[in-house]
GROMACS .gro file of C-alpha atoms in nm:
model
  204
    1MET     CA    1   2.765   5.492   6.882
    2ARG     CA    2   2.714   5.619   7.236
    3THR     CA    3   3.035   5.706   7.420
    4GLN     CA    4   3.076   5.537   7.757
    5PRO     CA    5   3.132   5.764   8.058
    6PRO     CA    6   3.489   5.754   8.194
    7SER     CA    7   3.373   5.596   8.521
    8VAL     CA    8   3.280   5.269   8.348
    9LEU     CA    9   3.588   5.243   8.129
   10THR     CA   10   3.869   5.007   8.225
   11ASP     CA   11   4.210   5.140   8.317
   12GLN     CA   12   4.342   5.009   7.987
   13GLN     CA   13   4.074   5.197   7.792
   14LEU     CA   14   4.148   5.517   7.982
   15VAL     CA   15   4.521   5.481   7.917
   16ALA     CA   16   4.448   5.431   7.545
   17GLN     CA   17   4.239   5.749   7.546
   18VAL     CA   18   4.518   5.947   7.716
   19LEU     CA   19   4.773   5.819   7.464
   20GLY     CA   20   4.531   5.913   7.188
   21GLY     CA   21   4.536   6.274   7.302
   22ASP     CA   22   4.247   6.284   7.549
   23THR     CA   23   4.433   6.430   7.847
   24ALA     CA   24   4.105   6.468   8.039
   25ALA     CA   25   4.096   6.090   8.076
   26PHE     CA   26   4.412   6.115   8.283
   27GLY     CA   27   4.209   6.288   8.553
   28GLN     CA   28   4.000   5.972   8.589
   29LEU     CA   29   4.316   5.765   8.632
   30VAL     CA   30   4.431   6.007   8.900
   31GLN     CA   31   4.099   5.975   9.084
   32ARG     CA   32   4.125   5.596   9.081
   33THR     CA   33   4.476   5.589   9.225
   34GLN     CA   34   4.502   5.898   9.445
   35GLY     CA   35   4.401   5.708   9.760
   36LEU     CA   36   4.694   5.470   9.717
   37VAL     CA   37   4.936   5.749   9.626
   38THR     CA   38   4.826   5.955   9.927
   39GLN     CA   39   4.868   5.661  10.165
   40LEU     CA   40   5.218   5.588  10.040
   41VAL     CA   41   5.335   5.949  10.047
   42PHE     CA   42   5.189   6.018  10.393
   43LYS     CA   43   5.334   5.702  10.547
   44MET     CA   44   5.679   5.733  10.393
   45ILE     CA   45   5.729   6.110  10.417
   46ARG     CA   46   5.704   6.282  10.755
   47HIS     CA   47   5.748   6.641  10.636
   48PRO     CA   48   5.396   6.767  10.541
   49ALA     CA   49   5.525   7.048  10.318
   50ASP     CA   50   5.701   6.802  10.086
   51ARG     CA   51   5.404   6.569  10.035
   52PRO     CA   52   5.206   6.767   9.770
   53ASP     CA   53   5.517   6.818   9.557
   54LEU     CA   54   5.599   6.447   9.572
   55ALA     CA   55   5.245   6.347   9.476
   56GLN     CA   56   5.262   6.586   9.181
   57GLU     CA   57   5.600   6.444   9.082
   58VAL     CA   58   5.452   6.093   9.090
   59TYR     CA   59   5.175   6.179   8.844
   60LEU     CA   60   5.414   6.366   8.618
   61LYS     CA   61   5.625   6.051   8.599
   62VAL     CA   62   5.318   5.835   8.540
   63PHE     CA   63   5.201   6.061   8.256
   64LYS     CA   64   5.548   6.077   8.101
   65ASN     CA   65   5.595   5.699   8.110
   66LEU     CA   66   5.238   5.597   8.028
   67ALA     CA   67   5.327   5.479   7.678
   68GLY     CA   68   5.577   5.231   7.820
   69PHE     CA   69   5.326   5.067   8.055
   70LYS     CA   70   5.221   4.732   7.907
   71PHE     CA   71   4.969   4.619   8.173
   72GLN     CA   72   5.186   4.332   8.292
   73ALA     CA   73   5.054   4.431   8.635
   74LYS     CA   74   4.749   4.626   8.750
   75PHE     CA   75   4.767   4.995   8.666
   76SER     CA   76   4.723   5.089   9.033
   77THR     CA   77   5.011   4.858   9.130
   78TRP     CA   78   5.237   5.028   8.876
   79VAL     CA   79   5.138   5.371   9.004
   80GLY     CA   80   5.210   5.248   9.356
   81GLN     CA   81   5.553   5.133   9.244
   82VAL     CA   82   5.626   5.475   9.089
   83THR     CA   83   5.512   5.640   9.414
   84TYR     CA   84   5.720   5.413   9.635
   85ASN     CA   85   6.035   5.468   9.426
   86THR     CA   86   5.978   5.844   9.414
   87CYS     CA   87   5.947   5.859   9.793
   88LEU     CA   88   6.247   5.628   9.832
   89HIS     CA   89   6.458   5.859   9.616
   90TYR     CA   90   6.346   6.154   9.830
   91LEU     CA   91   6.449   5.975  10.151
   92GLU     CA   92   6.787   5.882  10.005
   93LYS     CA   93   6.848   6.240   9.889
   94LYS     CA   94   6.760   6.368  10.237
   95GLN     CA   95   6.974   6.093  10.392
   96LEU     CA   96   6.672   5.959  10.577
   97VAL     CA   97   6.613   5.590  10.640
   98LEU     CA   98   6.313   5.383  10.546
   99LEU     CA   99   6.400   5.122  10.806
  100ASP     CA  100   6.644   5.131  11.095
  101PRO     CA  101   6.968   4.967  10.969
  102THR     CA  102   7.002   4.793  11.308
  103GLU     CA  103   6.692   4.588  11.226
  104PRO     CA  104   6.796   4.225  11.174
  105ALA     CA  105   6.765   4.078  10.828
  106PRO     CA  106   6.431   3.905  10.771
  107ALA     CA  107   6.422   3.536  10.853
  108ALA     CA  108   6.189   3.283  10.698
  109ALA     CA  109   5.848   3.419  10.611
  110VAL     CA  110   5.587   3.414  10.885
  111GLU     CA  111   5.264   3.285  10.739
  112ASP     CA  112   4.954   3.403  10.921
  113GLY     CA  113   4.715   3.178  10.732
  114ARG     CA  114   4.491   3.464  10.614
  115ARG     CA  115   4.405   3.574  10.267
  116ALA     CA  116   4.195   3.883  10.340
  117PRO     CA  117   4.362   4.165  10.536
  118PRO     CA  118   4.213   4.167  10.887
  119PRO     CA  119   4.100   4.501  11.033
  120LEU     CA  120   4.323   4.651  11.299
  121VAL     CA  121   4.019   4.767  11.493
  122ALA     CA  122   3.657   4.657  11.508
  123GLY     CA  123   3.412   4.795  11.257
  124PRO     CA  124   3.163   5.075  11.339
  125GLU     CA  125   2.872   4.996  11.569
  126THR     CA  126   2.527   5.152  11.583
  127ASP     CA  127   2.550   5.213  11.959
  128PRO     CA  128   2.687   5.571  12.002
  129GLU     CA  129   2.885   5.482  12.313
  130THR     CA  130   3.047   5.185  12.140
  131ALA     CA  131   3.115   5.394  11.829
  132LEU     CA  132   3.286   5.660  12.042
  133PHE     CA  133   3.496   5.392  12.212
  134ASP     CA  134   3.594   5.247  11.874
  135GLN     CA  135   3.693   5.596  11.754
  136ASP     CA  136   3.913   5.639  12.062
  137LEU     CA  137   4.082   5.307  11.983
  138THR     CA  138   4.129   5.412  11.622
  139ASP     CA  139   4.295   5.737  11.730
  140ILE     CA  140   4.521   5.551  11.976
  141LEU     CA  141   4.614   5.298  11.708
  142SER     CA  142   4.683   5.567  11.446
  143ALA     CA  143   4.913   5.750  11.686
  144ALA     CA  144   5.097   5.424  11.764
  145ILE     CA  145   5.139   5.341  11.394
  146GLU     CA  146   5.304   5.680  11.340
  147GLN     CA  147   5.578   5.575  11.585
  148LEU     CA  148   5.682   5.285  11.362
  149PRO     CA  149   5.962   5.309  11.103
  150PRO     CA  150   5.840   5.445  10.765
  151LEU     CA  151   5.860   5.104  10.597
  152TYR     CA  152   5.647   4.938  10.866
  153ARG     CA  153   5.391   5.221  10.849
  154THR     CA  154   5.379   5.183  10.474
  155LEU     CA  155   5.329   4.806  10.478
  156ILE     CA  156   5.052   4.829  10.738
  157ALA     CA  157   4.875   5.095  10.529
  158LEU     CA  158   4.902   4.890  10.209
  159TYR     CA  159   4.786   4.565  10.371
  160HIS     CA  160   4.525   4.676  10.623
  161GLN     CA  161   4.393   4.998  10.470
  162GLN     CA  162   4.441   4.958  10.095
  163GLU     CA  163   4.376   4.582  10.136
  164LEU     CA  164   4.645   4.482   9.888
  165SER     CA  165   4.773   4.127   9.867
  166TYR     CA  166   5.126   4.024   9.965
  167GLU     CA  167   5.205   3.986   9.594
  168GLU     CA  168   5.082   4.337   9.509
  169ILE     CA  169   5.280   4.487   9.798
  170ALA     CA  170   5.587   4.296   9.684
  171GLN     CA  171   5.547   4.439   9.333
  172ILE     CA  172   5.514   4.794   9.467
  173THR     CA  173   5.811   4.774   9.705
  174SER     CA  174   6.030   4.532   9.506
  175LEU     CA  175   6.059   4.319   9.820
  176PRO     CA  176   6.019   3.939   9.810
  177ASP     CA  177   5.679   3.808   9.924
  178GLY     CA  178   5.841   3.641  10.225
  179THR     CA  179   6.009   3.964  10.332
  180VAL     CA  180   5.679   4.151  10.309
  181LYS     CA  181   5.513   3.891  10.535
  182ASN     CA  182   5.803   3.899  10.779
  183TYR     CA  183   5.813   4.278  10.800
  184LEU     CA  184   5.436   4.291  10.850
  185PHE     CA  185   5.472   4.042  11.135
  186ARG     CA  186   5.742   4.261  11.292
  187ALA     CA  187   5.536   4.576  11.241
  188ARG     CA  188   5.238   4.424  11.424
  189LYS     CA  189   5.467   4.300  11.702
  190GLN     CA  190   5.623   4.646  11.748
  191LEU     CA  191   5.277   4.801  11.742
  192LYS     CA  192   5.155   4.569  12.014
  193GLN     CA  193   5.464   4.632  12.227
  194HIS     CA  194   5.423   5.008  12.190
  195LEU     CA  195   5.056   4.995  12.290
  196LEU     CA  196   5.122   4.774  12.591
  197ALA     CA  197   5.407   4.999  12.704
  198ARG     CA  198   5.211   5.321  12.653
  199TYR     CA  199   4.871   5.218  12.790
  200GLN     CA  200   4.750   4.996  13.068
  201ARG     CA  201   4.571   4.687  12.940
  202THR     CA  202   4.250   4.808  13.108
  203ASP     CA  203   4.267   5.132  12.909
  204LEU     CA  204   4.250   4.954  12.572
   0.00000   0.00000   0.00000
């Protein structure tokens, strides 16, 4: 019987192979989740020197606890949860905050009526001048996002860049769905206020 290449195997099949002694299959699981892990670590942790060690710690924990994962959620969601908790522990140990404690408690969820995460900037255009303008906007937006609290940066990355659902983000962060929606609303509001304060409307 012909063996299927790792790229076409499901996460569950790859996990079974790892647990059966095929440690090479773990590399495929890393490839499938490293984008999510990188996003979380980079948005939650400001100190660049600590990021590689934290990412390594995440995958060590994933490997160590793989046998206990029962696929009650997507594998990537579980890895995201391990990453989030690892970064949270780091912040607590360094006495750093994920969100300013002066932030008011979330009120009722703000429903935006969308199911698919909307892009924060327009997609690429074929016109070089337009593409350059879009890149400038992307750079401006990225710089503004970095001014947000770590939790807001993280939620924006998960929703707009990783395109995760509210439910998946809630599972990763252990926050209620309504709180995720509310914090995302606040993050966008702060982002807009920062951009309007930093740049003239005609510059954007």
